[in-house]
CSV table of C-alpha atoms and ligand atoms in Angstrom, one decimal:
chain,number,residue,atom,x,y,z
T,1,UNK,CA,102.6,98.1,61.2
T,2,UNK,CA,100.1,97.8,64.0
T,3,UNK,CA,101.3,98.9,67.4
T,4,UNK,CA,99.7,97.8,70.7
T,5,UNK,CA,98.8,100.3,73.4
T,6,UNK,CA,98.2,98.7,76.9
T,7,UNK,CA,96.3,100.8,79.4
T,8,UNK,CA,96.6,100.0,83.1
T,9,UNK,CA,93.6,101.3,84.9
T,10,UNK,CA,90.2,101.8,83.2
T,11,UNK,CA,88.8,105.0,84.7
T,12,UNK,CA,89.0,108.7,84.0
T,13,UNK,CA,92.7,109.1,82.9
T,14,UNK,CA,93.1,105.6,81.3
T,15,UNK,CA,89.9,105.6,79.2
T,16,UNK,CA,90.3,109.3,78.3
T,17,UNK,CA,93.7,108.4,76.9
T,18,UNK,CA,92.4,105.3,75.1
T,19,UNK,CA,89.5,107.2,73.5
T,20,UNK,CA,91.6,110.1,72.4
T,21,UNK,CA,94.3,107.9,70.9
T,22,UNK,CA,91.6,105.9,69.0
T,23,UNK,CA,90.2,109.2,67.6
T,24,UNK,CA,93.6,109.8,66.0
T,25,UNK,CA,94.6,106.3,65.1
T,26,UNK,CA,92.4,103.6,63.4
T,27,UNK,CA,92.4,100.0,64.8
T,28,UNK,CA,94.7,98.9,61.9
T,29,UNK,CA,97.4,101.2,63.1
T,30,UNK,CA,96.8,101.0,66.9
T,31,UNK,CA,95.4,98.1,68.9
T,32,UNK,CA,94.2,99.2,72.3
T,33,UNK,CA,93.6,97.0,75.3
T,34,UNK,CA,92.8,98.3,78.8
T,35,UNK,CA,93.0,96.3,82.0
T,36,UNK,CA,90.9,97.2,85.0
T,37,UNK,CA,91.0,95.2,88.2
T,38,UNK,CA,87.5,96.3,89.5
T,39,UNK,CA,84.2,95.3,87.8
T,40,UNK,CA,83.7,98.7,86.2
T,41,UNK,CA,85.3,101.0,83.8
T,42,UNK,CA,84.8,104.7,83.0
T,43,UNK,CA,82.8,105.4,86.2
T,44,UNK,CA,82.1,108.5,88.2
T,45,UNK,CA,83.6,108.1,91.6
T,46,UNK,CA,82.4,111.6,92.2
T,47,UNK,CA,78.8,110.4,92.2
T,48,UNK,CA,79.4,107.5,94.7
T,49,UNK,CA,78.4,109.4,97.9
T,50,UNK,CA,75.1,110.3,96.3
T,51,UNK,CA,74.5,106.6,95.4
T,52,UNK,CA,75.3,105.6,99.0
T,53,UNK,CA,72.8,108.2,100.2
T,54,UNK,CA,70.1,106.7,97.9
T,55,UNK,CA,69.8,109.8,95.8
T,56,UNK,CA,71.1,108.2,92.6
T,57,UNK,CA,69.7,105.0,91.2
T,58,UNK,CA,70.8,102.5,89.8
T,59,UNK,CA,74.5,102.4,90.1
T,60,UNK,CA,74.9,101.9,86.4
T,61,UNK,CA,74.0,105.6,86.0
T,62,UNK,CA,77.4,106.4,87.3
T,63,UNK,CA,79.0,104.6,84.4
T,64,UNK,CA,79.9,106.9,81.5
T,65,UNK,CA,80.8,104.2,79.0
T,66,UNK,CA,80.5,100.5,79.2
T,67,UNK,CA,83.1,97.9,77.9
T,68,UNK,CA,80.6,97.2,75.0
T,69,UNK,CA,80.6,100.8,74.1
T,70,UNK,CA,84.4,100.9,74.1
T,71,UNK,CA,84.4,97.6,72.0
T,72,UNK,CA,82.4,99.4,69.4
T,73,UNK,CA,85.3,101.8,69.1
T,74,UNK,CA,87.8,98.9,68.9
T,75,UNK,CA,89.0,99.4,72.4
T,76,UNK,CA,89.2,96.1,74.2
T,77,UNK,CA,88.5,96.4,77.9
T,78,UNK,CA,89.2,93.6,80.4
T,79,UNK,CA,87.6,94.2,83.8
T,80,UNK,CA,88.5,92.1,86.8
T,81,UNK,CA,92.0,91.8,85.3
T,82,UNK,CA,94.9,93.2,87.4
T,83,UNK,CA,98.3,94.1,86.0
T,84,UNK,CA,100.7,92.5,88.5
T,85,UNK,CA,104.0,93.6,86.9
T,86,UNK,CA,105.5,95.5,84.1
T,87,UNK,CA,108.7,94.4,82.4
T,88,UNK,CA,110.1,97.4,80.6
T,89,UNK,CA,113.0,95.5,79.0
T,90,UNK,CA,110.8,92.8,77.4
T,91,UNK,CA,107.9,95.3,77.0
T,92,UNK,CA,105.3,93.0,78.5
T,93,UNK,CA,102.8,93.3,81.3
T,94,UNK,CA,101.8,90.3,83.5
T,95,UNK,CA,98.1,90.2,84.0
T,96,UNK,CA,96.0,88.1,86.4
T,97,UNK,CA,92.3,87.3,85.6
T,98,UNK,CA,90.9,87.8,89.1
T,99,UNK,CA,87.9,85.6,88.4
T,100,UNK,CA,89.5,82.8,86.5
T,101,UNK,CA,92.8,83.0,88.4
T,102,UNK,CA,94.9,82.6,85.2
T,103,UNK,CA,97.9,84.8,84.5
T,104,UNK,CA,99.1,85.8,81.1
T,105,UNK,CA,101.7,88.1,79.5
T,106,UNK,CA,100.7,90.8,77.0
T,107,UNK,CA,103.3,92.6,74.9
T,108,UNK,CA,103.0,96.4,74.4
T,109,UNK,CA,104.6,99.0,72.2
T,110,UNK,CA,103.1,101.8,74.2
T,111,UNK,CA,102.0,101.8,77.8
T,112,UNK,CA,99.6,104.1,79.6
T,113,UNK,CA,99.8,103.9,83.4
T,114,UNK,CA,96.6,105.2,84.9
T,115,UNK,CA,96.4,103.4,88.2
T,116,UNK,CA,94.9,106.3,90.2
T,117,UNK,CA,95.1,106.6,93.9
T,118,UNK,CA,94.5,104.5,96.9
T,119,UNK,CA,92.8,105.3,100.2
T,120,UNK,CA,95.1,105.9,103.1
T,121,UNK,CA,94.7,103.3,105.9
T,122,UNK,CA,95.6,104.1,109.4
T,123,UNK,CA,98.2,101.8,111.0
T,124,UNK,CA,95.9,101.0,114.0
T,125,UNK,CA,94.6,97.8,115.4
T,126,UNK,CA,91.3,96.6,114.0
T,127,UNK,CA,91.8,98.2,110.6
T,128,UNK,CA,91.2,94.8,108.8
T,129,UNK,CA,87.8,94.2,110.4
T,130,UNK,CA,85.1,93.7,107.7
T,131,UNK,CA,83.1,96.8,108.7
T,132,UNK,CA,86.1,99.1,108.1
T,133,UNK,CA,85.3,100.5,104.6
T,134,UNK,CA,86.6,103.1,102.3
T,135,UNK,CA,84.9,104.7,99.3
T,136,UNK,CA,86.9,104.7,96.1
T,137,UNK,CA,85.5,102.3,93.5
T,138,UNK,CA,81.9,101.5,92.5
T,139,UNK,CA,82.4,98.2,94.3
T,140,UNK,CA,83.1,100.1,97.5
T,141,UNK,CA,79.9,102.2,96.9
T,142,UNK,CA,77.8,99.1,96.4
T,143,UNK,CA,79.1,97.6,99.6
T,144,UNK,CA,78.5,100.8,101.6
T,145,UNK,CA,75.0,101.3,100.2
T,146,UNK,CA,74.1,97.7,101.2
T,147,UNK,CA,75.4,98.3,104.7
T,148,UNK,CA,73.6,101.6,104.9
T,149,UNK,CA,70.3,100.0,104.0
T,150,UNK,CA,70.6,96.7,105.9
T,151,UNK,CA,69.9,98.5,109.1
T,152,UNK,CA,70.4,101.8,110.9
T,153,UNK,CA,73.3,102.1,113.3
T,154,UNK,CA,76.2,104.3,114.2
T,155,UNK,CA,79.0,105.1,111.7
T,156,UNK,CA,82.3,106.6,112.6
T,157,UNK,CA,84.0,108.5,109.7
T,158,UNK,CA,87.7,108.8,110.3
T,159,UNK,CA,89.1,112.0,108.7
T,160,UNK,CA,87.7,115.3,107.7
T,161,UNK,CA,88.4,115.3,103.9
T,162,UNK,CA,85.6,115.9,101.4
T,163,UNK,CA,85.1,112.2,100.6
T,164,UNK,CA,84.6,111.4,104.3
T,165,UNK,CA,82.2,114.3,104.8
T,166,UNK,CA,80.2,113.5,101.7
T,167,UNK,CA,79.9,109.9,102.9
T,168,UNK,CA,79.0,111.1,106.4
T,169,UNK,CA,76.1,113.1,105.0
T,170,UNK,CA,75.1,110.1,102.9
T,171,UNK,CA,74.8,107.9,106.0
T,172,UNK,CA,72.9,110.7,107.8
T,173,UNK,CA,70.5,110.8,104.9
T,174,UNK,CA,70.0,107.0,105.3
T,175,UNK,CA,69.0,107.5,108.9
T,176,UNK,CA,72.3,106.6,110.7
T,177,UNK,CA,73.9,108.3,113.7
T,178,UNK,CA,77.1,109.8,112.3
T,179,UNK,CA,80.3,110.8,114.1
T,180,UNK,CA,83.2,112.4,112.2
T,181,UNK,CA,86.5,112.3,114.0
T,182,UNK,CA,89.5,114.2,112.6
T,183,UNK,CA,92.9,115.0,114.0
T,184,UNK,CA,92.8,118.4,112.1
T,185,UNK,CA,91.8,121.7,113.7
T,186,UNK,CA,88.7,121.7,111.5
T,187,UNK,CA,87.4,119.8,108.5
T,188,UNK,CA,88.4,120.1,104.8
T,189,UNK,CA,91.9,121.2,105.8
T,190,UNK,CA,93.4,120.6,102.4
T,191,UNK,CA,90.8,123.0,100.9
T,192,UNK,CA,89.9,125.6,103.5
T,193,UNK,CA,91.4,127.7,106.3
T,194,UNK,CA,90.3,126.6,109.8
T,195,UNK,CA,87.7,129.4,110.3
T,196,UNK,CA,86.2,128.6,106.9
T,197,UNK,CA,86.1,124.9,107.7
T,198,UNK,CA,84.4,125.7,111.0
T,199,UNK,CA,81.3,127.0,109.0
T,200,UNK,CA,81.1,123.5,107.5
T,201,UNK,CA,81.3,121.9,111.0
T,202,UNK,CA,78.4,124.1,112.1
T,203,UNK,CA,76.3,123.0,109.2
T,204,UNK,CA,77.1,119.4,109.9
T,205,UNK,CA,76.2,119.7,113.6
T,206,UNK,CA,73.0,121.6,112.6
T,207,UNK,CA,71.7,118.4,110.9
T,208,UNK,CA,72.8,116.2,113.9
T,209,UNK,CA,76.3,114.9,112.7
T,210,UNK,CA,78.7,114.8,115.7
T,211,UNK,CA,82.1,116.2,114.8
T,212,UNK,CA,85.2,115.8,117.0
T,213,UNK,CA,88.3,117.7,115.9
T,214,UNK,CA,91.9,117.6,117.0
T,215,UNK,CA,91.4,114.0,118.1
T,216,UNK,CA,92.9,110.8,116.7
T,217,UNK,CA,91.1,107.5,116.3
T,218,UNK,CA,93.5,105.2,118.2
T,219,UNK,CA,92.1,101.7,117.5
T,220,UNK,CA,89.1,99.9,116.1
T,221,UNK,CA,87.9,97.3,118.6
T,222,UNK,CA,85.7,94.2,118.0
T,223,UNK,CA,85.7,90.4,118.0
T,224,UNK,CA,85.3,89.5,114.4
T,225,UNK,CA,83.2,92.6,113.7
T,226,UNK,CA,83.5,96.3,114.5
T,227,UNK,CA,82.1,97.2,117.9
T,228,UNK,CA,83.9,100.4,119.0
T,229,UNK,CA,86.5,102.9,118.1
T,230,UNK,CA,89.1,104.5,120.3
T,231,UNK,CA,88.5,108.3,120.1
T,232,UNK,CA,91.3,109.9,122.0
T,233,UNK,CA,91.1,108.3,125.4
T,234,UNK,CA,87.5,107.1,125.1
T,235,UNK,CA,86.1,104.0,123.5
T,236,UNK,CA,83.0,104.9,121.5
T,237,UNK,CA,80.5,102.3,120.3
T,238,UNK,CA,80.1,102.0,116.5
T,239,UNK,CA,78.8,99.6,113.9
T,240,UNK,CA,80.8,100.8,111.0
T,241,UNK,CA,83.9,102.7,110.3
T,242,UNK,CA,84.4,104.7,107.1
T,243,UNK,CA,87.9,105.8,106.3
T,244,UNK,CA,88.2,109.4,104.9
T,245,UNK,CA,91.9,110.0,105.5
T,246,UNK,CA,92.7,111.1,102.0
T,247,UNK,CA,94.5,109.2,99.3
T,248,UNK,CA,98.0,108.6,97.9
T,249,UNK,CA,99.1,108.0,94.3
T,250,UNK,CA,99.0,104.3,93.5
T,251,UNK,CA,102.5,103.9,92.1
T,252,UNK,CA,103.9,100.6,93.3
T,253,UNK,CA,103.5,98.9,89.9
T,254,UNK,CA,105.3,101.8,88.1
T,255,UNK,CA,108.0,102.2,90.7
T,256,UNK,CA,108.7,98.4,90.8
T,257,UNK,CA,109.1,98.5,87.1
T,258,UNK,CA,111.6,101.3,87.2
T,259,UNK,CA,109.4,104.2,86.0
T,260,UNK,CA,110.8,107.3,87.7
T,261,UNK,CA,108.7,109.1,90.4
T,262,UNK,CA,108.9,112.8,91.0
T,263,UNK,CA,109.4,114.8,94.1
T,264,UNK,CA,105.8,114.4,95.2
T,265,UNK,CA,106.0,110.6,95.1
T,266,UNK,CA,103.8,110.4,92.0
T,267,UNK,CA,104.9,109.4,88.5
T,268,UNK,CA,107.0,112.2,86.9
T,269,UNK,CA,105.6,113.3,83.5
T,270,UNK,CA,106.3,116.1,81.1
T,271,UNK,CA,103.5,118.3,79.7
T,272,UNK,CA,102.7,115.7,77.0
T,273,UNK,CA,102.2,113.1,79.8
T,274,UNK,CA,105.4,111.3,78.8
T,275,UNK,CA,107.4,109.6,81.5
T,276,UNK,CA,111.2,109.4,81.0
T,277,UNK,CA,110.8,105.9,79.6
T,278,UNK,CA,110.3,105.8,75.9
T,279,UNK,CA,106.7,104.9,75.0
T,280,UNK,CA,105.4,105.0,78.6
T,281,UNK,CA,102.8,107.6,79.6
T,282,UNK,CA,100.9,108.4,82.7
T,283,UNK,CA,98.1,110.8,83.9
T,284,UNK,CA,95.6,111.2,86.6
T,285,UNK,CA,95.8,110.6,90.3
T,286,UNK,CA,99.0,108.6,90.0
T,287,UNK,CA,100.9,111.3,88.1
T,288,UNK,CA,102.3,114.7,88.8
T,289,UNK,CA,101.0,117.9,87.2
T,290,UNK,CA,102.5,121.4,87.1
T,291,UNK,CA,100.9,123.8,89.6
T,292,UNK,CA,100.5,127.0,87.7
T,293,UNK,CA,100.9,129.3,90.8
T,294,UNK,CA,103.9,127.7,92.5
T,295,UNK,CA,105.5,126.5,89.2
T,296,UNK,CA,106.3,123.2,91.0
T,297,UNK,CA,105.0,119.7,90.4
T,298,UNK,CA,102.0,118.7,92.5
T,299,UNK,CA,99.9,115.6,92.8
T,300,UNK,CA,96.2,116.4,93.3
T,301,UNK,CA,93.4,113.8,93.1
T,302,UNK,CA,90.7,115.4,91.1
T,303,UNK,CA,88.6,114.1,88.2
T,304,UNK,CA,88.9,117.4,86.4
T,305,UNK,CA,92.7,116.9,86.2
T,306,UNK,CA,92.5,113.1,85.4
T,307,UNK,CA,90.2,113.7,82.4
T,308,UNK,CA,92.2,116.5,80.9
T,309,UNK,CA,95.6,115.0,81.5
T,310,UNK,CA,94.4,111.6,80.2
T,311,UNK,CA,93.1,113.3,77.0
T,312,UNK,CA,96.5,115.0,76.5
T,313,UNK,CA,98.2,111.5,76.9
T,314,UNK,CA,95.8,110.2,74.2
T,315,UNK,CA,96.9,113.0,71.9
T,316,UNK,CA,100.5,112.2,72.4
T,317,UNK,CA,100.0,108.5,72.0
T,318,UNK,CA,97.9,109.1,68.9
T,319,UNK,CA,100.6,111.3,67.3
T,320,UNK,CA,98.8,114.6,68.1
T,321,UNK,CA,100.3,117.7,69.6
T,322,UNK,CA,98.7,119.0,72.8
T,323,UNK,CA,100.3,120.1,76.0
T,324,UNK,CA,98.8,119.9,79.5
T,325,UNK,CA,98.9,123.5,80.7
T,326,UNK,CA,98.9,122.7,84.5
T,327,UNK,CA,96.5,122.9,87.4
T,328,UNK,CA,95.2,125.2,90.1
T,329,UNK,CA,93.5,122.5,92.2
T,330,UNK,CA,90.1,124.1,91.8
T,331,UNK,CA,87.6,122.0,93.7
T,332,UNK,CA,84.0,122.3,94.9
T,333,UNK,CA,81.6,120.4,97.0
T,334,UNK,CA,78.4,120.7,99.0
T,335,UNK,CA,78.2,119.4,102.6
T,336,UNK,CA,75.0,119.5,104.6
T,337,UNK,CA,73.6,122.4,102.6
T,338,UNK,CA,76.8,124.5,102.6
T,339,UNK,CA,78.7,125.0,99.4
T,340,UNK,CA,82.5,124.9,99.6
T,341,UNK,CA,85.0,125.7,96.9
T,342,UNK,CA,88.7,126.6,96.6
T,343,UNK,CA,91.3,127.3,94.0
T,344,UNK,CA,95.0,128.1,94.0
T,345,UNK,CA,96.8,128.6,97.3
T,346,UNK,CA,95.6,129.2,100.8
T,347,UNK,CA,97.5,131.9,102.7
T,348,UNK,CA,99.7,129.3,104.6
T,349,UNK,CA,100.5,127.5,101.3
T,350,UNK,CA,101.3,130.9,99.6
T,351,UNK,CA,103.7,131.7,102.5
T,352,UNK,CA,105.4,128.2,102.1
T,353,UNK,CA,105.7,128.8,98.4
T,354,UNK,CA,107.7,132.0,99.0
T,355,UNK,CA,105.0,134.6,98.5
T,356,UNK,CA,104.0,137.4,100.9
T,357,UNK,CA,100.2,136.8,101.0
T,358,UNK,CA,97.6,139.5,101.4
T,359,UNK,CA,94.2,138.2,102.5
T,360,UNK,CA,90.9,139.9,101.5
T,361,UNK,CA,87.8,138.7,103.2
T,362,UNK,CA,84.2,139.6,102.1
T,363,UNK,CA,81.1,138.5,103.9
T,364,UNK,CA,77.5,139.0,102.6
T,365,UNK,CA,74.8,137.1,100.9
T,366,UNK,CA,74.5,134.8,97.8
T,367,UNK,CA,72.0,137.2,96.2
T,368,UNK,CA,71.0,140.8,96.9
T,369,UNK,CA,70.4,140.9,100.7
T,370,UNK,CA,66.7,141.7,100.2
T,371,UNK,CA,66.1,138.9,97.8
T,372,UNK,CA,64.0,136.0,99.2
T,373,UNK,CA,66.2,133.1,100.1
T,374,UNK,CA,69.4,135.2,100.3
T,375,UNK,CA,71.8,133.1,102.4
T,376,UNK,CA,75.2,133.9,103.9
T,377,UNK,CA,78.3,133.8,101.8
T,378,UNK,CA,82.0,134.3,102.6
T,379,UNK,CA,84.8,134.7,100.1
T,380,UNK,CA,88.5,134.9,100.9
T,381,UNK,CA,90.9,136.1,98.2
T,382,UNK,CA,94.7,135.8,98.5
T,383,UNK,CA,97.2,137.8,96.5
T,384,UNK,CA,100.9,138.4,96.5
T,385,UNK,CA,101.9,141.7,98.2
T,386,UNK,CA,104.8,142.7,95.8
T,387,UNK,CA,103.2,141.8,92.5
T,388,UNK,CA,99.5,142.1,93.3
T,389,UNK,CA,99.0,138.8,91.5
T,390,UNK,CA,96.0,136.7,92.7
T,391,UNK,CA,97.2,133.4,94.2
T,392,UNK,CA,94.0,131.7,95.5
T,393,UNK,CA,90.5,131.9,96.8
T,394,UNK,CA,88.1,130.1,99.1
T,395,UNK,CA,84.3,130.2,99.3
T,396,UNK,CA,81.9,128.9,101.8
T,397,UNK,CA,78.2,129.7,101.7
T,398,UNK,CA,74.7,129.0,100.6
T,399,UNK,CA,73.2,127.9,97.3
T,400,UNK,CA,74.7,129.5,94.2
T,401,UNK,CA,77.7,130.8,96.1
T,402,UNK,CA,80.5,128.4,95.4
T,403,UNK,CA,80.5,128.3,91.6
T,404,UNK,CA,81.9,131.9,91.9
T,405,UNK,CA,85.2,130.1,92.4
T,406,UNK,CA,85.4,129.7,88.6
T,407,UNK,CA,85.8,133.4,88.2
T,408,UNK,CA,88.8,133.3,90.6
T,409,UNK,CA,90.2,130.2,88.8
T,410,UNK,CA,90.0,132.0,85.4
T,411,UNK,CA,91.6,135.1,86.8
T,412,UNK,CA,94.4,133.2,88.5
T,413,UNK,CA,94.9,131.0,85.4
T,414,UNK,CA,95.5,134.2,83.4
T,415,UNK,CA,97.8,135.8,85.9
T,416,UNK,CA,95.4,138.7,86.8
T,417,UNK,CA,96.1,140.9,89.8
T,418,UNK,CA,93.5,141.3,92.6
T,419,UNK,CA,93.1,145.0,91.6
T,420,UNK,CA,92.2,143.9,88.0
T,421,UNK,CA,89.6,141.4,89.3
T,422,UNK,CA,88.2,144.1,91.6
T,423,UNK,CA,87.1,146.1,88.5
T,424,UNK,CA,86.1,143.3,86.2
T,425,UNK,CA,82.7,143.6,84.5
T,426,UNK,CA,80.7,140.9,86.2
T,427,UNK,CA,77.0,140.3,85.7
T,428,UNK,CA,74.5,141.6,88.3
T,429,UNK,CA,70.8,141.3,89.1
T,430,UNK,CA,69.2,141.0,92.5
T,431,UNK,CA,68.5,137.2,92.3
T,432,UNK,CA,72.2,136.5,91.7
T,433,UNK,CA,74.3,139.0,93.7
T,434,UNK,CA,74.7,142.5,95.0
T,435,UNK,CA,75.8,145.2,92.6
T,436,UNK,CA,79.3,144.7,93.9
T,437,UNK,CA,79.7,140.9,93.9
T,438,UNK,CA,81.5,139.5,96.9
T,439,UNK,CA,84.2,138.5,94.3
T,440,UNK,CA,84.8,142.2,93.7
T,441,UNK,CA,84.9,143.1,97.4
T,442,UNK,CA,87.3,140.2,98.4
T,443,UNK,CA,89.6,141.0,95.4
T,444,UNK,CA,89.6,144.7,96.3
T,445,UNK,CA,90.6,143.9,99.9
T,446,UNK,CA,93.3,141.5,98.7
T,447,UNK,CA,94.7,144.2,96.4
T,448,UNK,CA,97.9,145.4,98.1
G,1,LIG,P1,90.9,106.2,89.3
G,1,LIG,O1,89.6,106.8,89.0
G,1,LIG,O2,91.3,105.9,90.7
G,1,LIG,O3,91.1,105.0,88.4
G,1,LIG,C1,92.2,104.1,88.5
G,1,LIG,C2,91.8,102.8,88.1
G,1,LIG,O4,92.9,101.9,88.0
G,1,LIG,C3,90.9,102.2,89.2
G,1,LIG,O5,89.6,101.8,88.7
G,1,LIG,C4,91.7,100.9,89.7
G,1,LIG,O6,90.8,99.9,90.0
G,1,LIG,C5,92.6,100.6,88.5
G,1,LIG,N1,93.8,100.0,88.8
G,1,LIG,C6,94.8,100.4,89.7
G,1,LIG,N2,95.8,99.5,89.7
G,1,LIG,C7,95.5,98.6,88.7
G,1,LIG,C8,96.2,97.4,88.2
G,1,LIG,N3,97.4,97.1,88.7
G,1,LIG,N4,95.6,96.7,87.3
G,1,LIG,C9,94.4,97.0,86.8
G,1,LIG,N5,93.7,98.1,87.2
G,1,LIG,C10,94.3,98.8,88.2
G,1,LIG,N6,87.1,114.7,91.8
G,1,LIG,C11,86.5,115.8,91.4
G,1,LIG,O7,87.1,116.6,90.6
G,1,LIG,N7,85.3,116.2,91.8
G,1,LIG,C12,84.6,115.4,92.7
G,1,LIG,O8,83.4,115.8,93.1
G,1,LIG,C13,85.1,114.2,93.1
G,1,LIG,N8,84.5,113.4,94.0
G,1,LIG,C14,85.0,112.2,94.3
G,1,LIG,C15,84.3,111.3,95.2
G,1,LIG,C16,84.8,110.1,95.5
G,1,LIG,C17,84.1,109.2,96.5
G,1,LIG,C18,86.1,109.7,95.0
G,1,LIG,C19,86.7,108.4,95.4
G,1,LIG,C20,86.8,110.5,94.2
G,1,LIG,C21,86.3,111.8,93.8
G,1,LIG,N9,87.0,112.6,93.0
G,1,LIG,C22,86.4,113.8,92.6
G,1,LIG,C23,88.3,112.3,92.5
G,1,LIG,C24,88.2,111.6,91.1
G,1,LIG,O9,87.3,110.6,91.1
G,1,LIG,C25,89.6,111.1,90.8
G,1,LIG,O10,90.5,112.1,90.7
G,1,LIG,C26,89.6,110.4,89.4
G,1,LIG,O11,88.7,109.3,89.4
G,1,LIG,C27,91.0,110.0,89.1
G,1,LIG,O12,91.0,109.2,87.9
G,1,LIG,P2,92.1,108.2,87.6
G,1,LIG,O13,91.8,107.6,86.3
G,1,LIG,O14,93.4,108.9,87.7
G,1,LIG,O15,92.1,107.2,88.8
């Protein structure tokens, strides 16, 4: 008997699940149909800021696989089709064709919910004006790139998260005046401690981006188009507002259908990406994942997680046997020449999770100090006082510095102590590090 899998959301998690399920089940056994409300599937949101900056061309290069390519694997993809409702009793989804306007019901035996996340919108006046934009889908990226190239003006980025900062840099690259306003004490507050974030602020200011911290955007003013933003008590002229306030899991569809959410507000799943509803699966930004350090569910919006968890869902759907082993939230970016990375818990998060954190800082250079081009690098390692176990790390510095985070991620993943990492046999030559890498030094200082 042929079963039908319906996938809601055609990006990282949804299409990873569809592709993996297809590898395990031929079309005669499993029909797969994916609905995506934007014009694109299987795209790299991560590359969008670089497209807005004009560094990547054309936008199609950000698409990993087209609907035609999926069709060749007997996976039917319907772009510009939005799933409006899920009826779990009748096992049907109600789908609207956003171009034709028609609605239709599609039955399913198996359902993969991969609706991702949605950008946070501030509840302030003027938020619906046309020049208030966010950056999530490729359609958003096209719109922002057009705006960036139409003319040069002044853009206000609201929020200091990494998507906002990458977009700020993109507009600077396009010749705009850029102002970042965040209510946080510094930028990248979900990734870095304040002092580490301040190094990023310095790098941004160095290339002429204005950064205002500990200040809220209170309103967006304009008559039909954006003219100014309220920054604290002032009204600052602006031509465009980019929202970089973070994102929340897009779970309305699932919740309204009766699919249980977990303590984080995202869809609760087990380690095979099963919800508690028989035959209904979820993964990616809309779903929870187990945090390997806290042992608690978390909801982190990272492509790394969405791809892997989606693949595990595909194994489960296709009858395979894989378990998703959890996450550390390892993340990396580059802002205005400064590399930034983090993994595991920051000291404050460790405290909140019930650990007694020990912090080890190491400052030096990306290569041997005498090597031409050596640039500053700072690493912070965090461990637990009683067990010595590594809990997290943060890195801020010059070229070649941040990928060191993968060493920490691997060590934390495997439950190593700071003391063990401090003696690990890491590679050395002057173009790459000092003979004691800053990884060793930070770990040694975090060893209790
Ligand atoms: P999404 O990619 O959000 O896909 C969900 C899809 O579902 C969307 O295409 C949406 O249109 C569709 N959808 C939602 N509801 C419906 C519905 N009812 N009917 C039909 N379709 C629907 N992560 C990293 O690890 N590294 C990075 O450098 C990085 N950079 C990023 C830069 C930007 C600008 C953005 C926006 C994200 C970045 N991320 C990065 C995060 C990463 O892109 C996401 O974690 C990942 O895309 C999540 O995949 P997903 O499939 O869960 O959700």
